[in-house]
PDB file of C-alpha atoms and ligand atoms in Angstrom:
ATOM      1  CA  MET F   1       1.208   4.514  19.801  1.00  0.00           C
ATOM      2  CA  SER F   2       1.154   0.781  20.283  1.00  0.00           C
ATOM      3  CA  GLU F   3       4.029  -1.080  21.840  1.00  0.00           C
ATOM      4  CA  THR F   4       3.988  -3.836  19.260  1.00  0.00           C
ATOM      5  CA  SER F   5       7.257  -3.671  17.351  1.00  0.00           C
ATOM      6  CA  PRO F   6       7.647  -4.815  13.745  1.00  0.00           C
ATOM      7  CA  SER F   7       9.693  -7.810  14.837  1.00  0.00           C
ATOM      8  CA  GLU F   8       6.923  -8.915  17.189  1.00  0.00           C
ATOM      9  CA  VAL F   9       4.412  -8.628  14.373  1.00  0.00           C
ATOM     10  CA  LEU F  10       6.751 -10.758  12.261  1.00  0.00           C
ATOM     11  CA  ASP F  11       6.856 -13.381  14.985  1.00  0.00           C
ATOM     12  CA  VAL F  12       3.083 -13.558  14.919  1.00  0.00           C
ATOM     13  CA  LEU F  13       2.962 -13.842  11.135  1.00  0.00           C
ATOM     14  CA  ASP F  14       5.685 -16.509  11.114  1.00  0.00           C
ATOM     15  CA  ALA F  15       6.517 -16.065   7.429  1.00  0.00           C
ATOM     16  CA  ASP F  16       9.244 -18.177   5.865  1.00  0.00           C
ATOM     17  CA  ALA F  17      12.648 -16.630   5.144  1.00  0.00           C
ATOM     18  CA  THR F  18      12.058 -16.335   1.390  1.00  0.00           C
ATOM     19  CA  THR F  19       8.831 -14.429   1.906  1.00  0.00           C
ATOM     20  CA  GLU F  20      10.502 -12.101   4.384  1.00  0.00           C
ATOM     21  CA  LYS F  21      13.357 -11.455   1.972  1.00  0.00           C
ATOM     22  CA  ARG F  22      11.034 -10.606  -0.909  1.00  0.00           C
ATOM     23  CA  ALA F  23       8.907  -8.421   1.347  1.00  0.00           C
ATOM     24  CA  THR F  24      12.042  -6.495   2.292  1.00  0.00           C
ATOM     25  CA  TRP F  25      13.625  -6.047  -1.118  1.00  0.00           C
ATOM     26  CA  GLU F  26      10.846  -5.750  -3.662  1.00  0.00           C
ATOM     27  CA  ALA F  27       9.709  -2.236  -4.543  1.00  0.00           C
ATOM     28  CA  PHE F  28       6.318  -2.036  -2.920  1.00  0.00           C
ATOM     29  CA  GLU F  29       4.206   1.080  -2.796  1.00  0.00           C
ATOM     30  CA  PHE F  30       1.573   1.450  -0.110  1.00  0.00           C
ATOM     31  CA  THR F  31      -1.636   3.389   0.131  1.00  0.00           C
ATOM     32  CA  VAL F  32      -3.613   3.288   3.349  1.00  0.00           C
ATOM     33  CA  LEU F  33      -7.293   3.388   2.446  1.00  0.00           C
ATOM     34  CA  GLU F  34     -10.030   5.059   4.453  1.00  0.00           C
ATOM     35  CA  SER F  35     -11.161   1.645   5.674  1.00  0.00           C
ATOM     36  CA  GLY F  36      -7.746   0.964   7.182  1.00  0.00           C
ATOM     37  CA  ALA F  37      -6.941  -1.616   4.525  1.00  0.00           C
ATOM     38  CA  VAL F  38      -3.603  -1.180   2.773  1.00  0.00           C
ATOM     39  CA  LYS F  39      -3.325  -1.200  -0.997  1.00  0.00           C
ATOM     40  CA  VAL F  40       0.010  -2.743  -1.946  1.00  0.00           C
ATOM     41  CA  VAL F  41       1.429  -2.259  -5.444  1.00  0.00           C
ATOM     42  CA  ASN F  42       4.514  -4.165  -6.476  1.00  0.00           C
ATOM     43  CA  ALA F  43       6.360  -1.586  -8.558  1.00  0.00           C
ATOM     44  CA  SER F  44       9.042  -4.154  -9.439  1.00  0.00           C
ATOM     45  CA  HIS F  45       6.768  -5.448 -12.180  1.00  0.00           C
ATOM     46  CA  ASP F  46       6.405  -3.984 -15.659  1.00  0.00           C
ATOM     47  CA  ASN F  47       2.668  -3.726 -15.091  1.00  0.00           C
ATOM     48  CA  PRO F  48       2.301  -2.727 -11.436  1.00  0.00           C
ATOM     49  CA  ASP F  49      -1.460  -2.381 -11.843  1.00  0.00           C
ATOM     50  CA  ASP F  50      -1.642  -6.120 -12.438  1.00  0.00           C
ATOM     51  CA  HIS F  51       0.161  -6.702  -9.144  1.00  0.00           C
ATOM     52  CA  GLN F  52      -1.999  -4.608  -6.886  1.00  0.00           C
ATOM     53  CA  TYR F  53      -3.479  -6.268  -3.836  1.00  0.00           C
ATOM     54  CA  THR F  54      -5.203  -5.257  -0.633  1.00  0.00           C
ATOM     55  CA  VAL F  55      -3.947  -6.279   2.794  1.00  0.00           C
ATOM     56  CA  HIS F  56      -6.376  -6.133   5.713  1.00  0.00           C
ATOM     57  CA  THR F  57      -5.191  -5.681   9.267  1.00  0.00           C
ATOM     58  CA  GLY F  58      -6.634  -6.470  12.646  1.00  0.00           C
ATOM     59  CA  GLY F  59      -5.126  -5.257  15.908  1.00  0.00           C
ATOM     60  CA  ARG F  60      -1.925  -4.186  14.139  1.00  0.00           C
ATOM     61  CA  ILE F  61      -1.439  -7.601  12.567  1.00  0.00           C
ATOM     62  CA  PRO F  62      -1.949  -8.098   8.818  1.00  0.00           C
ATOM     63  CA  THR F  63      -4.683 -10.726   8.678  1.00  0.00           C
ATOM     64  CA  ASP F  64      -5.238 -11.435   5.007  1.00  0.00           C
ATOM     65  CA  CYS F  65      -4.423 -10.384   1.450  1.00  0.00           C
ATOM     66  CA  THR F  66      -6.280 -10.504  -1.838  1.00  0.00           C
ATOM     67  CA  CYS F  67      -3.352 -12.015  -3.767  1.00  0.00           C
ATOM     68  CA  PRO F  68      -3.303 -15.580  -5.144  1.00  0.00           C
ATOM     69  CA  ALA F  69      -0.315 -16.550  -2.992  1.00  0.00           C
ATOM     70  CA  PHE F  70      -2.238 -15.911   0.206  1.00  0.00           C
ATOM     71  CA  GLU F  71      -5.205 -17.831  -1.110  1.00  0.00           C
ATOM     72  CA  TYR F  72      -3.284 -20.915  -2.203  1.00  0.00           C
ATOM     73  CA  GLN F  73      -0.276 -21.081   0.086  1.00  0.00           C
ATOM     74  CA  LYS F  74       0.084 -21.735   3.737  1.00  0.00           C
ATOM     75  CA  GLY F  75       1.095 -18.759   5.871  1.00  0.00           C
ATOM     76  CA  PRO F  76       1.334 -15.048   5.148  1.00  0.00           C
ATOM     77  CA  CYS F  77       2.264 -13.673   1.730  1.00  0.00           C
ATOM     78  CA  LYS F  78       4.997 -11.142   1.020  1.00  0.00           C
ATOM     79  CA  HIS F  79       2.461  -8.296   0.902  1.00  0.00           C
ATOM     80  CA  MET F  80       1.359  -8.934   4.470  1.00  0.00           C
ATOM     81  CA  VAL F  81       4.972  -9.149   5.604  1.00  0.00           C
ATOM     82  CA  ALA F  82       5.809  -5.995   3.612  1.00  0.00           C
ATOM     83  CA  VAL F  83       3.133  -4.106   5.559  1.00  0.00           C
ATOM     84  CA  ALA F  84       4.214  -5.666   8.848  1.00  0.00           C
ATOM     85  CA  ILE F  85       7.836  -4.572   8.577  1.00  0.00           C
ATOM     86  CA  ARG F  86       7.051  -0.949   7.637  1.00  0.00           C
ATOM     87  CA  GLU F  87       5.935   0.554  10.878  1.00  0.00           C
ATOM     88  CA  PRO F  88       4.577   3.867   9.476  1.00  0.00           C
ATOM     89  CA  VAL F  89       2.349   1.903   7.109  1.00  0.00           C
ATOM     90  CA  LEU F  90       1.123  -0.393   9.834  1.00  0.00           C
ATOM     91  CA  GLU F  91       0.581   2.569  12.160  1.00  0.00           C
ATOM     92  CA  ALA F  92      -1.419   4.426   9.534  1.00  0.00           C
ATOM     93  CA  ALA F  93      -3.575   1.379   8.860  1.00  0.00           C
ATOM     94  CA  THR F  94      -4.560   1.145  12.502  1.00  0.00           C
ATOM     95  CA  ALA F  95      -4.460   4.791  13.574  1.00  0.00           C
ATOM     96  CA  LYS F  96      -6.801   7.736  13.712  1.00  0.00           C
ATOM     97  CA  PRO F  97      -7.342   9.675  10.459  1.00  0.00           C
ATOM     98  CA  VAL F  98      -4.073  11.570  10.419  1.00  0.00           C
ATOM     99  CA  LEU F  99      -0.948  10.291  11.995  1.00  0.00           C
ATOM    100  CA  LYS F 100       2.589  11.445  12.453  1.00  0.00           C
ATOM    101  CA  ALA F 101       4.652   8.334  12.832  1.00  0.00           C
ATOM    102  CA  ASP F 102       8.103   8.055  14.338  1.00  0.00           C
ATOM    103  CA  GLY F 103      10.845   9.445  12.173  1.00  0.00           C
ATOM    104  CA  GLY F 104       8.744  12.306  10.849  1.00  0.00           C
ATOM    105  CA  VAL F 105       6.911  10.206   8.300  1.00  0.00           C
ATOM    106  CA  VAL F 106       3.462  11.638   7.769  1.00  0.00           C
ATOM    107  CA  VAL F 107       0.807   9.360   6.406  1.00  0.00           C
ATOM    108  CA  GLU F 108      -2.580  10.859   5.723  1.00  0.00           C
ATOM    109  CA  ARG F 109      -5.542   8.646   5.204  1.00  0.00           C
ATOM    110  CA  ARG F 110      -7.914   9.658   2.481  1.00  0.00           C
ATOM    111  CA  ALA F 111     -10.948   8.392   0.649  1.00  0.00           C
ATOM    112  CA  THR F 112     -10.167   5.691  -1.882  1.00  0.00           C
ATOM    113  CA  ASP F 113     -10.889   7.741  -4.966  1.00  0.00           C
ATOM    114  CA  GLU F 114     -10.818  11.346  -3.850  1.00  0.00           C
ATOM    115  CA  ARG F 115      -8.528  13.168  -6.259  1.00  0.00           C
ATOM    116  CA  PRO F 116      -6.668  16.314  -5.192  1.00  0.00           C
ATOM    117  CA  ASP F 117      -8.158  19.713  -6.096  1.00  0.00           C
ATOM    118  CA  ASP F 118      -5.136  20.548  -8.217  1.00  0.00           C
ATOM    119  CA  CYS F 119      -5.391  17.321 -10.218  1.00  0.00           C
ATOM    120  CA  ASP F 120      -3.972  17.855 -13.655  1.00  0.00           C
ATOM    121  CA  CYS F 121      -4.540  14.444 -15.224  1.00  0.00           C
ATOM    122  CA  ALA F 122      -5.477  14.175 -18.885  1.00  0.00           C
ATOM    123  CA  PRO F 123      -6.856  11.198 -20.830  1.00  0.00           C
ATOM    124  CA  SER F 124      -3.653  11.165 -22.842  1.00  0.00           C
ATOM    125  CA  PHE F 125      -1.651  10.178 -19.746  1.00  0.00           C
ATOM    126  CA  ASP F 126      -0.470   6.659 -20.355  1.00  0.00           C
ATOM    127  CA  GLY F 127      -0.665   4.910 -17.028  1.00  0.00           C
ATOM    128  CA  LEU F 128       0.924   7.658 -14.945  1.00  0.00           C
ATOM    129  CA  PRO F 129      -0.996  10.177 -12.827  1.00  0.00           C
ATOM    130  CA  CYS F 130      -0.282  13.894 -12.662  1.00  0.00           C
ATOM    131  CA  TRP F 131       2.091  15.171  -9.990  1.00  0.00           C
ATOM    132  CA  ALA F 132      -0.747  16.214  -7.666  1.00  0.00           C
ATOM    133  CA  CYS F 133      -2.281  12.732  -7.796  1.00  0.00           C
ATOM    134  CA  TYR F 134       1.101  11.068  -7.405  1.00  0.00           C
ATOM    135  CA  ARG F 135       1.835  13.222  -4.362  1.00  0.00           C
ATOM    136  CA  ASP F 136      -1.450  12.076  -2.844  1.00  0.00           C
ATOM    137  CA  GLY F 137      -0.623   8.425  -3.365  1.00  0.00           C
ATOM    138  CA  PHE F 138      -2.422   7.598  -6.600  1.00  0.00           C
ATOM    139  CA  GLU F 139      -0.595   5.303  -8.972  1.00  0.00           C
ATOM    140  CA  VAL F 140      -2.925   5.676 -11.942  1.00  0.00           C
ATOM    141  CA  PRO F 141      -4.356   8.729 -13.731  1.00  0.00           C
ATOM    142  CA  ASN F 142      -7.660  10.164 -12.628  1.00  0.00           C
ATOM    143  CA  PRO F 143     -10.298   8.034 -14.432  1.00  0.00           C
ATOM    144  CA  ASP F 144     -12.524  11.132 -14.634  1.00  0.00           C
ATOM    145  CA  ALA F 145      -9.862  13.173 -16.406  1.00  0.00           C
ATOM    146  CA  ARG F 146     -11.116  15.260 -19.328  1.00  0.00           C
ATOM    147  CA  ALA F 147      -9.196  16.562 -22.273  1.00  0.00           C
ATOM    148  CA  ASP F 148      -8.724  20.313 -22.217  1.00  0.00           C
ATOM    149  CA  GLU F 149     -11.219  22.025 -24.488  1.00  0.00           C
TER     150      GLU F 149
HETATM  151 ZN1  LIG E 201      -0.475 -10.946  -0.829  1.00  0.00          ZN
HETATM  152 ZN1  LIG E 202      -4.397  13.906 -11.361  1.00  0.00          ZN
END
């Protein structure tokens, strides 16, 4: 486990106070991808899928984000800060395949689109995955779902 604490990561990022506040309070959901990148969904929005971005990390520091704010503004965006201040997420993004972080949080890395064996999604699901998919960190129904014959 690295010795870099979340506050030290924040010092490196040097985000402004507003960005830090939004990163703390908005309802983000995180999925650590096989590549180590972190998919960040802002569940505060009515259409979370439209507010889904990918944060890349390097040496435990979020380095960039795919959102417009990071592209057009100076400094880190709230997604990068949101990853930085959640140590289990940051640990998982930089750790070996399976990691037990401090506090008993278990984050398992998985392939980007590998659905669970007990996936129960159906095409009629309107934007929400089945319980098995949700448990495994998917925020949308299985695109390969078939209607029951
Ligand atoms: Zn961003
Ligand atoms: Zn499913």
